[in-house]
mmCIF file of N, CA and C in Angstrom:
data_model
loop_
_atom_site.group_PDB
_atom_site.id
_atom_site.type_symbol
_atom_site.label_atom_id
_atom_site.label_comp_id
_atom_site.label_asym_id
_atom_site.label_seq_id
_atom_site.Cartn_x
_atom_site.Cartn_y
_atom_site.Cartn_z
ATOM 1 N N UNK H 263 98.597 19.608 -60.614
ATOM 2 C CA UNK H 263 98.892 20.012 -59.330
ATOM 3 C C UNK H 263 100.451 19.545 -58.972
ATOM 4 N N UNK H 264 101.073 20.565 -58.370
ATOM 5 C CA UNK H 264 102.517 20.422 -57.972
ATOM 6 C C UNK H 264 102.481 20.606 -56.579
ATOM 7 N N UNK H 265 103.535 19.825 -55.922
ATOM 8 C CA UNK H 265 103.740 20.070 -54.451
ATOM 9 C C UNK H 265 104.694 21.313 -54.151
ATOM 10 N N UNK H 266 104.163 22.431 -53.923
ATOM 11 C CA UNK H 266 105.001 23.472 -53.641
ATOM 12 C C UNK H 266 105.382 23.471 -52.060
ATOM 13 N N UNK H 267 106.307 24.076 -51.678
ATOM 14 C CA UNK H 267 106.728 24.250 -50.329
ATOM 15 C C UNK H 267 105.676 24.544 -49.478
ATOM 16 N N UNK H 268 104.756 25.481 -49.897
ATOM 17 C CA UNK H 268 103.690 25.930 -49.200
ATOM 18 C C UNK H 268 102.634 24.869 -48.888
ATOM 19 N N UNK H 269 102.412 24.098 -50.011
ATOM 20 C CA UNK H 269 101.509 23.024 -50.039
ATOM 21 C C UNK H 269 101.731 21.936 -49.121
ATOM 22 N N UNK H 270 103.326 21.668 -49.111
ATOM 23 C CA UNK H 270 103.611 20.532 -48.358
ATOM 24 C C UNK H 270 103.686 20.811 -47.034
ATOM 25 N N UNK H 271 103.844 22.028 -46.552
ATOM 26 C CA UNK H 271 103.953 22.546 -45.110
ATOM 27 C C UNK H 271 102.200 22.531 -44.591
ATOM 28 N N UNK H 272 101.303 23.107 -45.608
ATOM 29 C CA UNK H 272 99.949 22.892 -45.414
ATOM 30 C C UNK H 272 99.567 21.441 -45.078
ATOM 31 N N UNK H 273 100.015 20.657 -45.807
ATOM 32 C CA UNK H 273 99.766 19.037 -45.709
ATOM 33 C C UNK H 273 100.187 18.723 -44.257
ATOM 34 N N UNK H 274 101.352 18.837 -44.056
ATOM 35 C CA UNK H 274 101.891 18.742 -42.568
ATOM 36 C C UNK H 274 101.180 19.055 -41.462
ATOM 37 N N UNK H 275 100.625 20.435 -41.684
ATOM 38 C CA UNK H 275 100.031 20.980 -40.496
ATOM 39 C C UNK H 275 98.630 20.254 -40.509
ATOM 40 N N UNK H 276 97.997 20.226 -41.550
ATOM 41 C CA UNK H 276 96.706 19.414 -41.615
ATOM 42 C C UNK H 276 96.724 17.976 -40.886
ATOM 43 N N UNK H 277 97.888 17.265 -41.420
ATOM 44 C CA UNK H 277 98.218 15.854 -41.119
ATOM 45 C C UNK H 277 98.278 15.758 -39.441
ATOM 46 N N UNK H 278 99.112 16.619 -38.877
ATOM 47 C CA UNK H 278 99.465 16.729 -37.574
ATOM 48 C C UNK H 278 97.957 17.062 -36.656
ATOM 49 N N UNK H 279 97.161 17.745 -37.265
ATOM 50 C CA UNK H 279 95.854 18.236 -36.595
ATOM 51 C C UNK H 279 94.901 16.755 -36.730
ATOM 52 N N UNK H 280 95.287 15.910 -37.421
ATOM 53 C CA UNK H 280 94.544 14.605 -37.428
ATOM 54 C C UNK H 280 93.227 14.489 -38.590
ATOM 55 N N UNK H 281 93.465 15.427 -39.370
ATOM 56 C CA UNK H 281 92.488 15.434 -40.324
ATOM 57 C C UNK H 281 92.686 14.248 -41.266
ATOM 58 N N UNK H 282 91.510 13.724 -41.988
ATOM 59 C CA UNK H 282 91.779 12.484 -42.713
ATOM 60 C C UNK H 282 92.387 12.876 -44.212
ATOM 61 N N UNK H 283 92.807 11.884 -45.055
ATOM 62 C CA UNK H 283 93.464 12.410 -46.307
ATOM 63 C C UNK H 283 92.276 12.863 -47.063
ATOM 64 N N UNK H 284 91.254 12.438 -46.953
ATOM 65 C CA UNK H 284 90.102 13.191 -47.808
ATOM 66 C C UNK H 284 89.974 14.526 -47.446
ATOM 67 N N UNK H 285 89.869 14.878 -46.308
ATOM 68 C CA UNK H 285 89.551 16.183 -45.644
ATOM 69 C C UNK H 285 90.758 17.040 -45.990
ATOM 70 N N UNK H 286 92.124 16.580 -46.214
ATOM 71 C CA UNK H 286 93.197 17.289 -46.446
ATOM 72 C C UNK H 286 92.998 17.529 -47.997
ATOM 73 N N UNK H 287 92.786 16.717 -48.720
ATOM 74 C CA UNK H 287 92.526 16.688 -50.371
ATOM 75 C C UNK H 287 91.623 17.899 -50.463
ATOM 76 N N UNK H 288 90.406 17.744 -49.868
ATOM 77 C CA UNK H 288 89.308 19.094 -50.120
ATOM 78 C C UNK H 288 89.872 20.408 -49.898
ATOM 79 N N UNK H 289 90.533 20.443 -48.860
ATOM 80 C CA UNK H 289 91.307 21.683 -48.335
ATOM 81 C C UNK H 289 92.159 22.130 -49.350
ATOM 82 N N UNK H 290 93.249 21.261 -49.628
ATOM 83 C CA UNK H 290 94.183 21.610 -50.650
ATOM 84 C C UNK H 290 93.543 21.952 -52.100
ATOM 85 N N UNK H 291 92.816 21.207 -52.332
ATOM 86 C CA UNK H 291 91.729 21.424 -53.663
ATOM 87 C C UNK H 291 92.823 20.889 -54.921
ATOM 88 N N UNK H 292 92.248 20.256 -55.922
ATOM 89 C CA UNK H 292 92.716 19.928 -57.253
ATOM 90 C C UNK H 292 93.742 18.797 -56.842
ATOM 91 N N UNK H 293 93.430 17.793 -55.980
ATOM 92 C CA UNK H 293 94.399 16.847 -55.567
ATOM 93 C C UNK H 293 93.568 15.632 -54.820
ATOM 94 N N UNK H 294 93.921 14.481 -55.105
ATOM 95 C CA UNK H 294 93.184 13.197 -54.732
ATOM 96 C C UNK H 294 93.519 12.855 -53.301
ATOM 97 N N UNK H 295 92.751 12.130 -52.666
ATOM 98 C CA UNK H 295 92.935 11.394 -51.398
ATOM 99 C C UNK H 295 94.305 10.660 -51.602
ATOM 100 N N UNK H 296 94.459 9.675 -52.523
ATOM 101 C CA UNK H 296 95.391 8.889 -52.615
ATOM 102 C C UNK H 296 96.991 9.690 -52.847
ATOM 103 N N UNK H 297 96.663 10.793 -53.500
ATOM 104 C CA UNK H 297 97.987 11.643 -53.643
ATOM 105 C C UNK H 297 98.496 12.373 -52.231
ATOM 106 N N UNK H 298 97.487 12.617 -51.319
ATOM 107 C CA UNK H 298 97.832 13.045 -50.164
ATOM 108 C C UNK H 298 98.404 11.945 -49.282
ATOM 109 N N UNK H 299 97.941 10.727 -49.335
ATOM 110 C CA UNK H 299 98.369 9.449 -48.755
ATOM 111 C C UNK H 299 99.898 9.291 -49.179
ATOM 112 N N UNK H 300 100.040 9.479 -50.448
ATOM 113 C CA UNK H 300 101.510 9.030 -50.923
ATOM 114 C C UNK H 300 102.475 10.236 -50.557
ATOM 115 N N UNK H 301 102.144 11.438 -50.715
ATOM 116 C CA UNK H 301 102.901 12.485 -50.234
ATOM 117 C C UNK H 301 103.374 12.265 -48.689
ATOM 118 N N UNK H 302 102.161 11.904 -47.948
ATOM 119 C CA UNK H 302 102.636 11.976 -46.543
ATOM 120 C C UNK H 302 103.312 10.730 -46.214
ATOM 121 N N UNK H 303 103.551 9.683 -47.026
ATOM 122 C CA UNK H 303 104.121 8.590 -46.977
ATOM 123 C C UNK H 303 105.599 8.912 -47.210
ATOM 124 N N UNK H 304 105.924 9.386 -48.193
ATOM 125 C CA UNK H 304 107.028 9.988 -48.817
ATOM 126 C C UNK H 304 107.883 11.019 -47.847
ATOM 127 N N UNK H 305 106.953 11.668 -47.133
ATOM 128 C CA UNK H 305 107.578 12.538 -46.263
ATOM 129 C C UNK H 305 107.884 12.061 -44.838
ATOM 130 N N UNK H 306 107.371 10.875 -44.753
ATOM 131 C CA UNK H 306 107.660 10.139 -43.334
ATOM 132 C C UNK H 306 106.690 10.606 -42.254
ATOM 133 N N UNK H 307 105.616 11.105 -42.814
ATOM 134 C CA UNK H 307 104.705 11.463 -41.728
ATOM 135 C C UNK H 307 103.951 10.267 -40.699
ATOM 136 N N UNK H 308 103.886 10.688 -39.455
ATOM 137 C CA UNK H 308 103.621 9.540 -38.928
ATOM 138 C C UNK H 308 102.187 8.847 -39.338
ATOM 139 N N UNK H 309 102.280 7.491 -39.316
ATOM 140 C CA UNK H 309 101.036 6.748 -39.568
ATOM 141 C C UNK H 309 99.929 6.971 -38.509
ATOM 142 N N UNK H 310 98.559 6.737 -38.992
ATOM 143 C CA UNK H 310 97.390 6.700 -38.150
ATOM 144 C C UNK H 310 96.669 5.597 -38.167
ATOM 145 N N UNK H 311 95.889 5.020 -37.200
ATOM 146 C CA UNK H 311 95.360 3.870 -37.242
ATOM 147 C C UNK H 311 94.092 4.126 -38.164
ATOM 148 N N UNK H 312 93.721 2.949 -38.933
ATOM 149 C CA UNK H 312 92.615 3.433 -39.923
ATOM 150 C C UNK H 312 91.335 3.449 -38.986
ATOM 151 N N UNK H 313 90.519 4.544 -39.698
ATOM 152 C CA UNK H 313 89.321 4.748 -38.819
ATOM 153 C C UNK H 313 88.173 3.468 -39.169
ATOM 154 N N UNK H 314 88.497 2.684 -40.069
ATOM 155 C CA UNK H 314 87.612 1.548 -40.447
ATOM 156 C C UNK H 314 87.940 0.433 -39.525
ATOM 157 N N UNK H 315 89.256 0.175 -39.040
ATOM 158 C CA UNK H 315 89.561 -0.993 -38.194
ATOM 159 C C UNK H 315 88.994 -0.737 -36.934
ATOM 160 N N UNK H 316 88.301 -1.971 -36.328
ATOM 161 C CA UNK H 316 87.816 -1.786 -35.061
ATOM 162 C C UNK H 316 88.925 -1.979 -33.957
ATOM 163 N N UNK H 317 88.609 -1.362 -33.016
ATOM 164 C CA UNK H 317 89.582 -1.776 -31.852
ATOM 165 C C UNK H 317 89.330 -3.028 -31.370
ATOM 166 N N UNK H 318 90.299 -3.452 -30.765
ATOM 167 C CA UNK H 318 90.162 -5.185 -30.376
ATOM 168 C C UNK H 318 89.351 -4.931 -29.125
ATOM 169 N N UNK H 319 88.412 -6.072 -29.071
ATOM 170 C CA UNK H 319 87.336 -5.895 -27.819
ATOM 171 C C UNK H 319 88.263 -6.786 -26.648
ATOM 172 N N UNK H 320 87.815 -6.350 -25.406
ATOM 173 C CA UNK H 320 88.525 -6.947 -24.166
ATOM 174 C C UNK H 320 87.930 -8.447 -24.059
ATOM 175 N N UNK H 321 87.086 -9.010 -24.695
ATOM 176 C CA UNK H 321 86.483 -10.347 -24.307
ATOM 177 C C UNK H 321 85.097 -10.144 -23.927
ATOM 178 N N UNK H 322 84.522 -11.121 -23.226
ATOM 179 C CA UNK H 322 83.115 -11.075 -22.919
ATOM 180 C C UNK H 322 82.966 -11.308 -21.349
ATOM 181 N N UNK H 323 81.922 -10.620 -20.887
ATOM 182 C CA UNK H 323 81.690 -10.893 -19.386
ATOM 183 C C UNK H 323 80.748 -12.016 -19.346
ATOM 184 N N UNK H 324 80.425 -12.608 -18.283
ATOM 185 C CA UNK H 324 79.679 -13.744 -17.874
ATOM 186 C C UNK H 324 78.101 -13.640 -18.601
ATOM 187 N N UNK H 325 77.778 -12.248 -18.559
ATOM 188 C CA UNK H 325 76.509 -12.004 -18.853
ATOM 189 C C UNK H 325 76.268 -11.906 -20.564
ATOM 190 N N UNK H 326 77.444 -11.619 -21.182
ATOM 191 C CA UNK H 326 77.568 -11.580 -22.656
ATOM 192 C C UNK H 326 77.855 -12.874 -23.177
ATOM 193 N N UNK H 327 78.295 -14.094 -22.631
ATOM 194 C CA UNK H 327 78.690 -15.118 -23.055
ATOM 195 C C UNK H 327 77.508 -15.929 -23.666
ATOM 196 N N UNK H 328 77.741 -16.804 -24.687
ATOM 197 C CA UNK H 328 76.853 -17.639 -25.479
ATOM 198 C C UNK H 328 77.447 -18.894 -25.660
ATOM 199 N N UNK H 329 76.782 -19.757 -25.977
ATOM 200 C CA UNK H 329 77.313 -21.233 -26.108
ATOM 201 C C UNK H 329 78.403 -21.330 -27.340
ATOM 202 N N UNK H 330 78.493 -20.265 -28.135
ATOM 203 C CA UNK H 330 79.228 -20.453 -29.002
ATOM 204 C C UNK H 330 80.501 -19.692 -28.932
ATOM 205 N N UNK H 331 80.801 -19.086 -27.646
ATOM 206 C CA UNK H 331 81.982 -18.263 -27.611
ATOM 207 C C UNK H 331 82.763 -18.897 -26.549
ATOM 208 N N UNK H 332 84.224 -18.609 -26.725
ATOM 209 C CA UNK H 332 85.160 -19.384 -25.901
ATOM 210 C C UNK H 332 84.965 -18.822 -24.561
ATOM 211 N N UNK H 333 85.052 -19.643 -23.442
ATOM 212 C CA UNK H 333 84.835 -19.511 -21.990
ATOM 213 C C UNK H 333 85.968 -19.536 -21.365
ATOM 214 N N UNK H 334 87.085 -19.497 -21.883
ATOM 215 C CA UNK H 334 88.441 -19.421 -21.338
ATOM 216 C C UNK H 334 88.458 -18.040 -20.446
ATOM 217 N N UNK H 335 88.717 -18.195 -19.155
ATOM 218 C CA UNK H 335 88.749 -17.085 -18.141
ATOM 219 C C UNK H 335 90.197 -16.402 -18.382
ATOM 220 N N UNK H 336 90.029 -14.999 -18.197
ATOM 221 C CA UNK H 336 91.288 -14.109 -18.458
ATOM 222 C C UNK H 336 91.254 -13.291 -17.324
ATOM 223 N N UNK H 337 92.453 -13.365 -16.516
ATOM 224 C CA UNK H 337 92.588 -12.348 -15.568
ATOM 225 C C UNK H 337 92.046 -13.043 -14.222
ATOM 226 N N UNK H 338 92.100 -12.113 -13.158
ATOM 227 C CA UNK H 338 91.823 -12.937 -11.715
ATOM 228 C C UNK H 338 90.304 -12.344 -11.570
ATOM 229 N N UNK H 339 89.375 -13.350 -11.187
ATOM 230 C CA UNK H 339 88.077 -13.096 -11.069
ATOM 231 C C UNK H 339 87.635 -11.884 -9.987
ATOM 232 N N UNK H 340 88.833 -11.796 -9.093
ATOM 233 C CA UNK H 340 88.597 -10.732 -8.079
ATOM 234 C C UNK H 340 88.581 -9.403 -8.498
ATOM 235 N N UNK H 341 89.242 -9.027 -9.775
ATOM 236 C CA UNK H 341 89.430 -7.814 -10.280
ATOM 237 C C UNK H 341 88.214 -7.457 -11.377
ATOM 238 N N UNK H 342 88.190 -6.061 -11.376
ATOM 239 C CA UNK H 342 86.938 -5.834 -12.240
ATOM 240 C C UNK H 342 87.260 -5.896 -13.804
ATOM 241 N N UNK H 343 88.419 -6.039 -14.215
ATOM 242 C CA UNK H 343 88.756 -6.329 -15.593
ATOM 243 C C UNK H 343 88.908 -7.866 -16.080
ATOM 244 N N UNK H 344 88.383 -8.613 -15.228
ATOM 245 C CA UNK H 344 88.365 -10.165 -15.483
ATOM 246 C C UNK H 344 87.048 -10.332 -16.600
ATOM 247 N N UNK H 345 87.442 -11.002 -17.542
ATOM 248 C CA UNK H 345 86.663 -11.297 -18.472
ATOM 249 C C UNK H 345 86.786 -12.840 -19.254
ATOM 250 N N UNK H 346 86.323 -13.466 -20.098
ATOM 251 C CA UNK H 346 86.406 -14.527 -20.863
ATOM 252 C C UNK H 346 86.884 -14.173 -22.343
ATOM 253 N N UNK H 347 87.545 -15.002 -22.766
ATOM 254 C CA UNK H 347 88.056 -14.880 -24.117
ATOM 255 C C UNK H 347 87.155 -14.288 -25.218
ATOM 256 N N UNK H 348 85.812 -15.014 -25.262
ATOM 257 C CA UNK H 348 84.847 -14.600 -26.004
ATOM 258 C C UNK H 348 84.982 -14.843 -27.584
ATOM 259 N N UNK H 349 86.114 -15.210 -28.105
ATOM 260 C CA UNK H 349 86.230 -15.731 -29.484
ATOM 261 C C UNK H 349 85.476 -16.735 -29.858
ATOM 262 N N UNK H 350 84.936 -16.929 -31.149
ATOM 263 C CA UNK H 350 84.187 -18.270 -31.665
ATOM 264 C C UNK H 350 84.891 -19.772 -31.060
ATOM 265 N N UNK H 351 83.970 -20.361 -30.384
ATOM 266 C CA UNK H 351 84.453 -21.741 -29.953
ATOM 267 C C UNK H 351 84.383 -22.852 -31.058
ATOM 268 N N UNK H 352 85.185 -23.655 -30.670
ATOM 269 C CA UNK H 352 84.941 -24.870 -31.799
ATOM 270 C C UNK H 352 83.940 -25.751 -31.440
ATOM 271 N N UNK H 353 83.235 -26.263 -32.690
ATOM 272 C CA UNK H 353 82.097 -26.978 -32.511
ATOM 273 C C UNK H 353 82.163 -28.200 -31.282
ATOM 274 N N UNK H 354 81.220 -28.222 -30.494
ATOM 275 C CA UNK H 354 81.279 -29.222 -29.422
ATOM 276 C C UNK H 354 82.167 -28.866 -28.051
ATOM 277 N N UNK H 355 82.976 -27.842 -28.179
ATOM 278 C CA UNK H 355 83.920 -27.529 -27.067
ATOM 279 C C UNK H 355 83.505 -26.104 -26.759
ATOM 280 N N UNK H 356 83.871 -25.794 -25.327
ATOM 281 C CA UNK H 356 83.729 -24.704 -24.694
ATOM 282 C C UNK H 356 84.818 -23.655 -25.073
ATOM 283 N N UNK H 357 85.976 -23.974 -25.795
ATOM 284 C CA UNK H 357 86.866 -23.006 -26.052
ATOM 285 C C UNK H 357 87.257 -22.838 -27.679
ATOM 286 N N UNK H 358 87.698 -21.770 -27.856
ATOM 287 C CA UNK H 358 88.496 -21.437 -29.214
ATOM 288 C C UNK H 358 89.680 -22.350 -29.440
ATOM 289 N N UNK H 359 90.084 -22.319 -30.849
ATOM 290 C CA UNK H 359 91.196 -23.398 -31.124
ATOM 291 C C UNK H 359 92.233 -23.034 -30.382
ATOM 292 N N UNK H 360 92.810 -21.856 -30.016
ATOM 293 C CA UNK H 360 93.916 -21.414 -29.208
ATOM 294 C C UNK H 360 93.747 -22.070 -27.834
ATOM 295 N N UNK H 361 92.706 -21.850 -27.123
ATOM 296 C CA UNK H 361 92.610 -22.338 -25.768
ATOM 297 C C UNK H 361 92.372 -23.726 -25.739
ATOM 298 N N UNK H 362 91.502 -24.452 -26.555
ATOM 299 C CA UNK H 362 91.320 -26.002 -26.655
ATOM 300 C C UNK H 362 92.903 -26.699 -26.802
ATOM 301 N N UNK H 363 93.794 -25.963 -27.432
ATOM 302 C CA UNK H 363 95.099 -26.715 -27.788
ATOM 303 C C UNK H 363 95.960 -26.620 -26.166
ATOM 304 N N UNK H 364 95.598 -25.639 -25.539
ATOM 305 C CA UNK H 364 96.158 -25.607 -24.008
ATOM 306 C C UNK H 364 95.339 -26.568 -23.033
ATOM 307 N N UNK H 365 94.140 -26.281 -23.123
ATOM 308 C CA UNK H 365 93.325 -27.241 -22.298
ATOM 309 C C UNK H 365 93.188 -28.725 -22.507
ATOM 310 N N UNK H 366 93.465 -29.178 -23.762
ATOM 311 C CA UNK H 366 93.038 -30.611 -23.971
ATOM 312 C C UNK H 366 94.604 -31.216 -24.642
ATOM 313 N N UNK H 367 95.497 -31.256 -23.600
ATOM 314 C CA UNK H 367 96.972 -31.841 -23.838
ATOM 315 C C UNK H 367 96.888 -33.339 -24.055
ATOM 316 N N UNK H 368 97.396 -33.979 -25.281
ATOM 317 C CA UNK H 368 97.464 -35.314 -25.258
ATOM 318 C C UNK H 368 98.276 -35.980 -24.281
ATOM 319 N N UNK H 369 98.078 -37.233 -23.950
ATOM 320 C CA UNK H 369 98.943 -37.759 -23.035
ATOM 321 C C UNK H 369 100.024 -38.606 -23.830
ATOM 322 N N UNK H 370 101.051 -38.363 -23.140
ATOM 323 C CA UNK H 370 102.279 -39.115 -23.958
ATOM 324 C C UNK H 370 102.366 -40.739 -23.794
ATOM 325 N N UNK H 371 102.711 -41.379 -24.632
ATOM 326 C CA UNK H 371 102.384 -42.692 -24.700
ATOM 327 C C UNK H 371 103.207 -43.470 -23.371
ATOM 328 N N UNK H 372 104.412 -42.765 -23.078
ATOM 329 C CA UNK H 372 105.121 -43.360 -21.639
ATOM 330 C C UNK H 372 104.261 -43.172 -20.696
ATOM 331 N N UNK H 373 103.586 -42.066 -20.531
ATOM 332 C CA UNK H 373 102.670 -41.636 -19.339
ATOM 333 C C UNK H 373 101.633 -42.649 -19.165
ATOM 334 N N UNK H 374 100.967 -42.897 -20.217
ATOM 335 C CA UNK H 374 99.806 -43.913 -20.371
ATOM 336 C C UNK H 374 100.256 -45.143 -19.932
ATOM 337 N N UNK H 375 101.358 -45.616 -20.288
ATOM 338 C CA UNK H 375 101.954 -46.956 -19.845
ATOM 339 C C UNK H 375 102.123 -47.173 -18.525
ATOM 340 N N UNK H 376 102.781 -46.091 -17.886
ATOM 341 C CA UNK H 376 102.961 -45.988 -16.408
ATOM 342 C C UNK H 376 101.725 -46.284 -15.753
ATOM 343 N N UNK H 377 100.700 -45.350 -16.071
ATOM 344 C CA UNK H 377 99.427 -45.286 -15.311
ATOM 345 C C UNK H 377 98.714 -46.689 -15.495
ATOM 346 N N UNK H 378 98.824 -47.395 -16.633
ATOM 347 C CA UNK H 378 98.377 -48.824 -16.721
ATOM 348 C C UNK H 378 98.991 -49.709 -15.878
ATOM 349 N N UNK H 379 100.264 -49.643 -15.490
ATOM 350 C CA UNK H 379 101.005 -50.518 -14.711
ATOM 351 C C UNK H 379 100.531 -50.328 -13.352
ATOM 352 N N UNK H 380 100.527 -49.231 -13.082
ATOM 353 C CA UNK H 380 100.343 -48.742 -11.653
ATOM 354 C C UNK H 380 98.981 -49.217 -11.134
ATOM 355 N N UNK H 381 97.646 -49.192 -12.252
ATOM 356 C CA UNK H 381 96.532 -49.692 -11.859
ATOM 357 C C UNK H 381 96.432 -51.176 -11.556
ATOM 358 N N UNK H 382 97.165 -52.120 -12.201
ATOM 359 C CA UNK H 382 97.263 -53.586 -12.227
ATOM 360 C C UNK H 382 98.095 -54.062 -11.011
ATOM 361 N N UNK H 383 98.957 -53.132 -10.489
ATOM 362 C CA UNK H 383 99.964 -53.521 -9.426
ATOM 363 C C UNK H 383 99.590 -53.416 -8.169
ATOM 364 N N UNK H 384 98.401 -52.888 -7.948
ATOM 365 C CA UNK H 384 97.717 -52.792 -6.750
ATOM 366 C C UNK H 384 97.299 -54.104 -6.171
#
């Protein structure tokens, strides 16, 4: 199989219509899916999202939360798009690793000493 000008134009047209590489290969005939992908890449045709990849979820609603999900609130509770993080939480904590790092800040040693002094000074 060779890439004639006619077949290249047909590839461009089918690609622009949103057909998958497999569908384009079937239409063109005597060509593999990978050959279509390679040619599209070399032609600089726009990339498309993989149909296999899931779109990112927006998090979890209060009704969807389980004890193993991050309960970090996202957004304004007054708005309709308010939700909770929903990622897997760390064992024994209500938050995922990212939000636990924000929620549980270690105290600095200087701050701790100042607090200890003020308790005894009263």
